[in-house]
XYZ file of C-alpha atoms in Angstrom:
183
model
C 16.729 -24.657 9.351
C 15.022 -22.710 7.110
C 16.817 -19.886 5.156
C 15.340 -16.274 5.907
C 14.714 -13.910 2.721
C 16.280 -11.058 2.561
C 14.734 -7.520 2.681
C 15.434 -6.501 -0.663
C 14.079 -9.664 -2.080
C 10.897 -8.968 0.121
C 10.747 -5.569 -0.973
C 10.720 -6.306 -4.724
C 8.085 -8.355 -4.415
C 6.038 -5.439 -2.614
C 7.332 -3.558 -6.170
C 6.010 -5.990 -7.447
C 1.968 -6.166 -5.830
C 2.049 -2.595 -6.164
C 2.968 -2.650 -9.008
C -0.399 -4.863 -10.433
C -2.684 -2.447 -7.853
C -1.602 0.726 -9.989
C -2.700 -1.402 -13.145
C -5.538 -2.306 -11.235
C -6.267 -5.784 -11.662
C -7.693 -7.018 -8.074
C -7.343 -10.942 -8.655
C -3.785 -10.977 -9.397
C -2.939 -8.484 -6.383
C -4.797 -10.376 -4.478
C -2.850 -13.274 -5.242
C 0.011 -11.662 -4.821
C -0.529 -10.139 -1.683
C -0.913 -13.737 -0.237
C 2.677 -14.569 -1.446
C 4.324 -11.448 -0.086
C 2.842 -12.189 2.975
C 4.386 -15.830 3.001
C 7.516 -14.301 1.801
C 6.940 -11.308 5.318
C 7.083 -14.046 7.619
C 10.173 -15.473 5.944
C 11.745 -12.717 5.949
C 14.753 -10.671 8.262
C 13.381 -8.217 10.487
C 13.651 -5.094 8.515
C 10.865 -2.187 10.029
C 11.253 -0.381 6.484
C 9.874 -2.858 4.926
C 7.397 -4.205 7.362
C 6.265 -0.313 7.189
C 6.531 -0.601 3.339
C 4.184 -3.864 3.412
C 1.773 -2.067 5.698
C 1.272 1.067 3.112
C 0.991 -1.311 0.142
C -1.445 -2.937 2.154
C -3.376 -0.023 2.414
C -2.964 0.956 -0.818
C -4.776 -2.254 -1.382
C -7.444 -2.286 0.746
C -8.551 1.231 -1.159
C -8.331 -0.917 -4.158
C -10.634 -3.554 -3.404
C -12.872 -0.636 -1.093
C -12.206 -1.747 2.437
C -11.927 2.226 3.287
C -11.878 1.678 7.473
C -9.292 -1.240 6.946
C -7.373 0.837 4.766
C -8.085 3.885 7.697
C -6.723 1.628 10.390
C -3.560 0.392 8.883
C -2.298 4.222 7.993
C -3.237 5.374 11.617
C -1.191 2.087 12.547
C 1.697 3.660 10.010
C 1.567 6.421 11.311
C 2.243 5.759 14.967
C 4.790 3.850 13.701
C 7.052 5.849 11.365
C 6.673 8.729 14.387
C 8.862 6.079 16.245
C 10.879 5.161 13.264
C 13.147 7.623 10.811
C 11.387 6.858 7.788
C 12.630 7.541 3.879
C 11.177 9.487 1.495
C 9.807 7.160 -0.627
C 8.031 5.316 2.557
C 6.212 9.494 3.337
C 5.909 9.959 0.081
C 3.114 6.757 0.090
C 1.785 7.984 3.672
C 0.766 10.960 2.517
C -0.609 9.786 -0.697
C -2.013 6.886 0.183
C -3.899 8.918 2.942
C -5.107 11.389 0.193
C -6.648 8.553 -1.494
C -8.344 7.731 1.908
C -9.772 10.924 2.512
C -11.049 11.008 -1.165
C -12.414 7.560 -0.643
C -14.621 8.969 2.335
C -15.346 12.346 0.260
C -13.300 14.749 2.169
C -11.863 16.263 -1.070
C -10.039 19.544 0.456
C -8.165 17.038 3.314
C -7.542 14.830 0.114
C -6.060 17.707 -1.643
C -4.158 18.656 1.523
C -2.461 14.989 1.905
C -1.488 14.854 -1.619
C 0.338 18.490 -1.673
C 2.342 17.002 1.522
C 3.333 14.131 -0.830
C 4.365 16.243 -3.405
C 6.925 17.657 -1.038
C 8.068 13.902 -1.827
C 7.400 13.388 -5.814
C 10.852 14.349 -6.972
C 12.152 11.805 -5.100
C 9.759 8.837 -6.467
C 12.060 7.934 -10.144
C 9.033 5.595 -11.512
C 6.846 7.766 -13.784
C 3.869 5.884 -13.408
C 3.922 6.654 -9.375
C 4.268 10.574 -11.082
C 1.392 9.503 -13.544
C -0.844 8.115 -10.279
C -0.148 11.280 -7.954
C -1.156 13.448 -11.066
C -4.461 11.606 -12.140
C -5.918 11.458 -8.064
C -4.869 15.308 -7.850
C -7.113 16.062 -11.126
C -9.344 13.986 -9.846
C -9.847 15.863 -6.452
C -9.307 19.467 -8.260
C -12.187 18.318 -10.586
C -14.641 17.618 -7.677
C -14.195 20.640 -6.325
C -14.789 21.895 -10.146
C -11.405 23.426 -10.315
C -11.219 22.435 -13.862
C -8.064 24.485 -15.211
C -6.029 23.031 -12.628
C -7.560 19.664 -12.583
C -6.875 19.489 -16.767
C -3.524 20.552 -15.790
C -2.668 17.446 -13.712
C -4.831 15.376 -16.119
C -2.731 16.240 -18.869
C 0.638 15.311 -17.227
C -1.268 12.143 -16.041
C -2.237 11.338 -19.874
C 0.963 11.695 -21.448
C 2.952 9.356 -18.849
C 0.414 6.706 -19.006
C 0.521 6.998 -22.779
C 3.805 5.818 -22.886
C 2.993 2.793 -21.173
C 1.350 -0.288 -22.491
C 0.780 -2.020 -19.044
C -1.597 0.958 -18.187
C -4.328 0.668 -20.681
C -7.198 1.024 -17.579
C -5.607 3.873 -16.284
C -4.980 5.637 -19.604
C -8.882 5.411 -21.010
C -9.910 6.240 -17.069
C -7.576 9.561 -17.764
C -8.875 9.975 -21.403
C -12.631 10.375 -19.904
C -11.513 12.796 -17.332
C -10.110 15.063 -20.336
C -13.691 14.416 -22.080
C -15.511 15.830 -19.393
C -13.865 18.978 -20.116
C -14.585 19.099 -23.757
């Protein structure tokens, strides 16, 4: 018989895909999102996490621009965590994640509207570069609707918690030429 994996060990793997989206580099999620998905169906039922897997997944598909993928699987989520008590971090990514959706399809002021819901959730999130993320898509969407005070606000906070980490070169010079645009 084979030995199920527990949650947790599931779930840091998901850490860990999500961790290589927010750096950005598509091969290596994708490779990883194969073996979390081995490891999924290995795994102990645990709806958390199989919620937690879907968002990531998501999260993904925005990556690599599969927008009505990415569409489906968050109405999917949603339905979902109305049937399931969810945590804080898992709403916290629901409402992001659909910000970033509704950016992706250029419906900045429901973008905007998703990502102030998941700032409700932002004090909960400890990893700064999740603070970093939320920060850089809000100045993003503040700066196409040329709100530029508040959108060098939030680029600002994005810049100086990417700064402080090496893994996040991409993200850092991608922040850097947001901050140019205002100079």
């Amino acid at each position: 018989m084979v030995e199920k994996l527990t949650s947790s060990e599931v779930a840091n793997r998901l850490n860990e895909w999500y961790d290589t989206i927010k750096q950005q580099d598509v091969e290596r999620a994708s490779k990883l999102r194969n073996e979390v998905q081995e490891a999924i169906n290995q795994m102990e039922e645990d709806q958390n996490v199989l919620l937690y897997f879907n968002l990531i997944d998501s999260r993904y598909k925005l990556l690599i621009e599969q927008f009505d993928e990415s569409g489906s699987i968050l109405k999917s989520v949603k339905e979902q965590s109305e049937q399931t008590e969810t945590d804080h971090l898992l709403r916290y990514y629901y409402y992001f994640f659909s910000g970033l959706y509704e950016f992706g399809r250029r419906k900045i002021i429901e973008a905007i509207h998703f990502y102030h819901q998941a700032e409700n959730f932002l004090g909960d999130i400890p990893d700064d570069i999740e603070h970093a993320e939320f920060h850089f898509q809000l100045a993003t969407a503040y700066y196409e609707i040329t709100q530029n005070y508040v959108s060098l606000s939030h680029t600002r906070k994005a810049l100086e918690i990417y700064s402080k980490h090496d893994n996040y070169v991409n993200r850092l010079i991608s922040t850097q030429g947001t901050v140019n645009k205002f100079v």
